[in-house]
Structures are given as structure tokens and as C-alpha cells.
C-alpha atoms as a PDB file:
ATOM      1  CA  UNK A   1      87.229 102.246 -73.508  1.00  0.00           C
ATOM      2  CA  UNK A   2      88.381 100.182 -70.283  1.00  0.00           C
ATOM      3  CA  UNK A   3      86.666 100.813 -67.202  1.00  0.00           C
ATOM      4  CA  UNK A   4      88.367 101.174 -63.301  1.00  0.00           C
ATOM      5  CA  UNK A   5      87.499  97.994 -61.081  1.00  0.00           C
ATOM      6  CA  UNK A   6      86.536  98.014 -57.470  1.00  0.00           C
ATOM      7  CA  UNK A   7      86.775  94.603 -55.811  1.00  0.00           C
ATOM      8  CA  UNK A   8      84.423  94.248 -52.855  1.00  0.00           C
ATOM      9  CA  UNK A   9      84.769  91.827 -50.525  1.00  0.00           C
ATOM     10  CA  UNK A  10      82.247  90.853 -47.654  1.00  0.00           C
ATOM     11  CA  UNK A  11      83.689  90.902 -44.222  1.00  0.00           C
ATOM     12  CA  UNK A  12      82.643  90.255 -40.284  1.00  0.00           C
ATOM     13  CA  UNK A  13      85.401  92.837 -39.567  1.00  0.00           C
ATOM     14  CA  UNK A  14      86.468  95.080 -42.531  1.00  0.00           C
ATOM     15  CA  UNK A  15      89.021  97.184 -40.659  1.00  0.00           C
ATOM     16  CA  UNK A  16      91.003  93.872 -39.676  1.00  0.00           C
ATOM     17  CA  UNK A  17      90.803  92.489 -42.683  1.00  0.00           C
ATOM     18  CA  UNK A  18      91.269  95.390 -44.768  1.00  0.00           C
ATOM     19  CA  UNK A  19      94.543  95.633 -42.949  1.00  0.00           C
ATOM     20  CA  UNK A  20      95.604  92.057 -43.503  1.00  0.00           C
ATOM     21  CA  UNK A  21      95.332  92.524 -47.291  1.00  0.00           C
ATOM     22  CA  UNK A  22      97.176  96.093 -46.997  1.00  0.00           C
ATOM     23  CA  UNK A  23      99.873  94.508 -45.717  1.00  0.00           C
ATOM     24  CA  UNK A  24      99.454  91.150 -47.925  1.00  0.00           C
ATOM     25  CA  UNK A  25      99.162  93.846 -51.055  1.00  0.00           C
ATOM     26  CA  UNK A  26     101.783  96.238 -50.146  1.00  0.00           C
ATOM     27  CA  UNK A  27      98.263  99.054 -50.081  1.00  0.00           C
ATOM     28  CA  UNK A  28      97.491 101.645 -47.978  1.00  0.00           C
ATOM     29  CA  UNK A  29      94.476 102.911 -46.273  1.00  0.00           C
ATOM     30  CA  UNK A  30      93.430 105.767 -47.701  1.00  0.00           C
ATOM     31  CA  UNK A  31      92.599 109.495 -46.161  1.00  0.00           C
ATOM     32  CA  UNK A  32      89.206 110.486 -45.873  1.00  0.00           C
ATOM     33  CA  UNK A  33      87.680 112.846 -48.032  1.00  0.00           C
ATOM     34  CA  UNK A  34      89.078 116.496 -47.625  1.00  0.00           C
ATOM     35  CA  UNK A  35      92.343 115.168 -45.411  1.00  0.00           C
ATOM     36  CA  UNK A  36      95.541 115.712 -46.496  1.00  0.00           C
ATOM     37  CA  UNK A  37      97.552 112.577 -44.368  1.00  0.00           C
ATOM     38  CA  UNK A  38     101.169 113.339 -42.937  1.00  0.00           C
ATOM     39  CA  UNK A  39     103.984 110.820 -44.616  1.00  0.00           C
ATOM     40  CA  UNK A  40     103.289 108.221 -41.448  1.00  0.00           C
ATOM     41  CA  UNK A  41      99.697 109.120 -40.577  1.00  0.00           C
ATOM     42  CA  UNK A  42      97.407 106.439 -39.065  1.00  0.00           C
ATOM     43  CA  UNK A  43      94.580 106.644 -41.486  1.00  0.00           C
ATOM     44  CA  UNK A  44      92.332 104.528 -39.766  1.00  0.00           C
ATOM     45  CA  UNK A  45      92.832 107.028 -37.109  1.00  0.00           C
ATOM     46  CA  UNK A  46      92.050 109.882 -39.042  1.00  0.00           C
ATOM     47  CA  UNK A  47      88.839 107.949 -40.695  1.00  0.00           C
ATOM     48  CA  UNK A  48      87.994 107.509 -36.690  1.00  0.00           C
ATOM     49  CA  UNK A  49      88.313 111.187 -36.399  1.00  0.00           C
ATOM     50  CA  UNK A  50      86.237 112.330 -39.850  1.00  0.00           C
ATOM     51  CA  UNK A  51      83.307 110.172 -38.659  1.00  0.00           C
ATOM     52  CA  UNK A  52      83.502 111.615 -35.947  1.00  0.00           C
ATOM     53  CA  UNK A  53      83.295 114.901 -36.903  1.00  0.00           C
ATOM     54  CA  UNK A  54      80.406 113.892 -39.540  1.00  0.00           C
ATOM     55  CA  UNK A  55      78.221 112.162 -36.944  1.00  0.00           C
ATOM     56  CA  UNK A  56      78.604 108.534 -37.841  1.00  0.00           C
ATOM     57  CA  UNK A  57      77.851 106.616 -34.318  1.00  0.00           C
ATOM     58  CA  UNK A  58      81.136 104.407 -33.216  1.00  0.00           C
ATOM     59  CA  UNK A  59      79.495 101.337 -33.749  1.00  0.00           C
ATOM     60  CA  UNK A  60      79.184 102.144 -37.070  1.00  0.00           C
ATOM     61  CA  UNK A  61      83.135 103.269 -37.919  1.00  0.00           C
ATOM     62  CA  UNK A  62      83.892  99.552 -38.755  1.00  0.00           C
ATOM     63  CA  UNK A  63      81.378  99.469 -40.945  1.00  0.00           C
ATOM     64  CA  UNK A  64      83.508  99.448 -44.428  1.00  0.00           C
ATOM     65  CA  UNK A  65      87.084  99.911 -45.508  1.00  0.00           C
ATOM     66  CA  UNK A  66      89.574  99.909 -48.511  1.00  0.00           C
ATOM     67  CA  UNK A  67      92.656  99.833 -49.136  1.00  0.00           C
ATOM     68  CA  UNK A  68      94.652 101.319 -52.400  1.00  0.00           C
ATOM     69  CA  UNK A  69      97.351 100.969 -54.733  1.00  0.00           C
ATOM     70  CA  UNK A  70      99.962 103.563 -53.511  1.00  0.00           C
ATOM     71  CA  UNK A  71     101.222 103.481 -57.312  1.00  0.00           C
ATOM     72  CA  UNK A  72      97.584 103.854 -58.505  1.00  0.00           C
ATOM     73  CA  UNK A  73      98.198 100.747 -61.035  1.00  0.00           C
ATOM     74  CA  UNK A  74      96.170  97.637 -59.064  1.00  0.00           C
ATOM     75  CA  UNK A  75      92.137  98.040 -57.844  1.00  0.00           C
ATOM     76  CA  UNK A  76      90.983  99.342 -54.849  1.00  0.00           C
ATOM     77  CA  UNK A  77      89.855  96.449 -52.509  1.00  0.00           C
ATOM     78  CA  UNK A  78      86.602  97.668 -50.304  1.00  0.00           C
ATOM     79  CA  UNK A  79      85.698  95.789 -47.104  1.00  0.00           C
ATOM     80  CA  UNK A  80      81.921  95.754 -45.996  1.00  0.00           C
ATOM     81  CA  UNK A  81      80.771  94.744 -42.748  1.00  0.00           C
ATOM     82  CA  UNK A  82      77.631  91.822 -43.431  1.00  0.00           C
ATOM     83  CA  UNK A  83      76.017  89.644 -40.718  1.00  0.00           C
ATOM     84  CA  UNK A  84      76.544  86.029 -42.671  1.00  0.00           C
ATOM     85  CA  UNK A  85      79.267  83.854 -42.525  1.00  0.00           C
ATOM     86  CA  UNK A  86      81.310  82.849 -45.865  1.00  0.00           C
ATOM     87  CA  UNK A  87      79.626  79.553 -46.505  1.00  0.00           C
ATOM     88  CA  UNK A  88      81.370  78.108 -49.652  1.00  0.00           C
ATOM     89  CA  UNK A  89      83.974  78.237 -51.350  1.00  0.00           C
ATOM     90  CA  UNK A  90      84.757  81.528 -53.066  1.00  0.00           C
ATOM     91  CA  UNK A  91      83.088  82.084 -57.159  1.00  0.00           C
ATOM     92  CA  UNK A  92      85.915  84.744 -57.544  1.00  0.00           C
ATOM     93  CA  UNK A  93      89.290  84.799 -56.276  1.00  0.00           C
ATOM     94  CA  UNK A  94      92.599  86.920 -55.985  1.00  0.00           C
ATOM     95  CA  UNK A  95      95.792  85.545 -57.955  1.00  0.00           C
ATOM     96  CA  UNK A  96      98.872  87.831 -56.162  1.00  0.00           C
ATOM     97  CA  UNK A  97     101.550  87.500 -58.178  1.00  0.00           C
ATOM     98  CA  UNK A  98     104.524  86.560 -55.863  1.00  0.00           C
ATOM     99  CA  UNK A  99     107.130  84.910 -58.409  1.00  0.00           C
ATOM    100  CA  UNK A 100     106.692  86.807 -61.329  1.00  0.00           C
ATOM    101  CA  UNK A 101     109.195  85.825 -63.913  1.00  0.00           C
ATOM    102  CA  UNK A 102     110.420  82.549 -61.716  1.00  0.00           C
ATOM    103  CA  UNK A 103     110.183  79.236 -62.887  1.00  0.00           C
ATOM    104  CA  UNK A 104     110.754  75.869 -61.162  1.00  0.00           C
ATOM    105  CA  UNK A 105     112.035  75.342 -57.727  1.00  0.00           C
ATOM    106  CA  UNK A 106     113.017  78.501 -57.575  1.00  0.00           C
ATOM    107  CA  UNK A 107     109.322  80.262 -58.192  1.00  0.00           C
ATOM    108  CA  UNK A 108     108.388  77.507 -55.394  1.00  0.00           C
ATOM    109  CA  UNK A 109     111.004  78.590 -53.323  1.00  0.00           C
ATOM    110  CA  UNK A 110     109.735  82.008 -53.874  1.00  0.00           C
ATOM    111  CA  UNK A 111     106.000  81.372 -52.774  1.00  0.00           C
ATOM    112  CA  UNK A 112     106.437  79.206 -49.998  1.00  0.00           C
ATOM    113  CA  UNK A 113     108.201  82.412 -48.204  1.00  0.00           C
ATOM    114  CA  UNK A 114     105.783  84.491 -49.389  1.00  0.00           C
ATOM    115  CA  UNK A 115     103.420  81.921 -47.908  1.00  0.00           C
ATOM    116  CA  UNK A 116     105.256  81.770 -44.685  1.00  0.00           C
ATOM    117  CA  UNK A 117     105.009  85.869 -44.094  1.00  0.00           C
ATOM    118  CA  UNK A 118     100.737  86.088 -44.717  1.00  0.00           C
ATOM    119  CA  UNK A 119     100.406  83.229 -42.457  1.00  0.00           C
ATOM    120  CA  UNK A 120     102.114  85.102 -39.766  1.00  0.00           C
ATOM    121  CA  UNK A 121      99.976  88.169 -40.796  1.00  0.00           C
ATOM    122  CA  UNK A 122      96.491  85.830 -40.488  1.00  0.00           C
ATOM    123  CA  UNK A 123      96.495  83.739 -43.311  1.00  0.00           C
ATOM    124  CA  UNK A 124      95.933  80.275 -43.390  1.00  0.00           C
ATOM    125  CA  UNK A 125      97.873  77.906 -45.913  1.00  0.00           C
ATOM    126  CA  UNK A 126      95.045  75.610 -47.619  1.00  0.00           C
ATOM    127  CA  UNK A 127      97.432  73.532 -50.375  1.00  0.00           C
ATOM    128  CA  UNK A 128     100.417  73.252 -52.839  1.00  0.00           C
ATOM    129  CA  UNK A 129      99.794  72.638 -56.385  1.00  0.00           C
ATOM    130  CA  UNK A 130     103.352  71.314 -58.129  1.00  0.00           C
ATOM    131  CA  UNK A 131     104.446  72.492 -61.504  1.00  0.00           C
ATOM    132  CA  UNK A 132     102.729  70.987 -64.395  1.00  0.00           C
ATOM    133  CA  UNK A 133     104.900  72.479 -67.398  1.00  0.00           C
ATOM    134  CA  UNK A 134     103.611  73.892 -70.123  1.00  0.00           C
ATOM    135  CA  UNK A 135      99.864  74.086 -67.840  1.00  0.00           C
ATOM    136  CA  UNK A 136     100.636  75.341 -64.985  1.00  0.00           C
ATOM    137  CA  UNK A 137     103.484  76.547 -63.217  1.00  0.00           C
ATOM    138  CA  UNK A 138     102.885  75.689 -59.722  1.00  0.00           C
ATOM    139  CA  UNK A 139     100.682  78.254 -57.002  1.00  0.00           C
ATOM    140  CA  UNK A 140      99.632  77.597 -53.271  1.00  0.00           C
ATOM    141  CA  UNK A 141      95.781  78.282 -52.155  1.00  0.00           C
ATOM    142  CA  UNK A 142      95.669  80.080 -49.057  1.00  0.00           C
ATOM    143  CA  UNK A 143      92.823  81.503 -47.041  1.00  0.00           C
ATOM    144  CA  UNK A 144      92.155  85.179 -45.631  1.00  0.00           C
ATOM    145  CA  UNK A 145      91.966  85.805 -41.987  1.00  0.00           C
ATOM    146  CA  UNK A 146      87.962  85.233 -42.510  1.00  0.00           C
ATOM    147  CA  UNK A 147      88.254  82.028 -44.649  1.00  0.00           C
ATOM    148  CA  UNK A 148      87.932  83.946 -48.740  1.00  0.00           C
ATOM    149  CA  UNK A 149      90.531  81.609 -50.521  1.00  0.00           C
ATOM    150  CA  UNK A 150      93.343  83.722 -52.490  1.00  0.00           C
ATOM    151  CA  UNK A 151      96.378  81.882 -54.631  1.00  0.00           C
ATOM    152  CA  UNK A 152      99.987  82.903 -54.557  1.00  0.00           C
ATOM    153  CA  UNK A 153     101.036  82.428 -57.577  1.00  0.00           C
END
């Protein structure tokens, strides 16, 4: 029997970073528990609202964060706030699949725009790797608004 993943990522800010990788992911922020969100709804306003109302202190509302798979087919990513800085270079990574089914210059062509939009959401380009038929068939390295590396491939 397969089991559901969570992938949890360590964060100085979850709620920033949770909404770089919504947008990076095409996710949303889920409601909190109990609320039934409006097509449109600001659900990090209504999580600002539900602590609230449950007596979580304000310092503590950026505490953690996720984001989902509107389709319910990929993991949920959760953010959690920790003190330490990301010292080395990430054990586990995300692959997002950006040229599926491309091949070539065109599957190059293909990440390098995809590259181009998450570095104007945050994202910092690290390196290219070329093509290297049958092996590998090309991916750029990029970096997360706090520094965990991620491929496009």
C-alpha cells in the first residue's frame, strides 16, 4: 500500500516562502480547519483571522505554512519557522518538471523561461547543465528565496 508524502521544508519566513513556491508550483494556500474559502479568498488572511479567533499570539501566525495541490495529485509542501540558517547544500531536493516531453533546444528553451519567471518571483539562478543524451537531458539548479537549491528540469 503507498503512503501520502508531506515535504517539510525549514524556513526563516514560512509565509513568504510558502508563497514563492505557491506561485513557483501553481499551489494554493489552503483554508483553515472548519472554513469554507470564497473562489478568490485570501487564505493567509483567513488563517490570520482563525488564529485569531483560537488565541494564537501574532507573533506566532508566521510560525508554519503549506501550500497544496489544487488537483490533489502532487504533496503538500509545509513551511516551519526555525532560528538557523541553511548552512549546506541541500541532502534532498525538488525536481519541477518544466519541459515535460521536450527534448533539445527546445526543452532548454523551455526552462530558461521558466527560469526567467521564479527569478522574478525570488529565485536565484545557480547553473545550466547542457544535454548529455542518452544521461541526461539538460536541467538548471536554482535557489529558493532562502537559499534551498531546486532543479528545473
Amino acid at each position: 500500500m503507498s503512503r501520502h508524502i508531506q515535504i517539510t521544508i525549514d524556513a526563516h519566513d514560512p509565509r513568504a516562502l510558502s508563497t514563492f513556491w505557491c506561485a513557483a508550483l501553481g499551489y494554493v494556500h489552503p483554508a483553515p480547519p472548519g472554513v469554507e474559502l470564497p473562489e478568490g479568498a485570501d487564505a493567509l488572511a483567513a488563517w490570520d483571522e482563525f488564529l485569531t479567533r483560537v488565541g494564537v499570539p501574532r507573533e506566532e501566525h508566521n510560525a508554519k505554512s503549506a501550500v497544496e495541490d489544487p488537483d490533489g495529485h502532487g504533496p503538500r509542501v509545509f513551511f516551519q519557522r526555525v532560528p538557523e540558517d541553511k548552512v549546506v547544500k541541500n541532502r534532498v531536493h525538488l525536481d519541477v518538471r518544466a519541459a515535460p516531453g521536450l527534448s533539445g533546444e527546445e526543452r532548454m528553451a523551455a526552462l530558461e523561461a521558466e527560469c526567467e519567471r521564479l527569478v522574478a518571483l525570488g529565485a536565484t539562478r545557480v547553473r545550466r547543465d547542457e544535454p548529455a543524451p542518452p544521461m541526461s537531458a539538460g536541467f538548471l539548479v536554482l535557489a529558493d528565496p532562502e537559499g534551498n537549491e531546486f532543479c528545473l528540469d
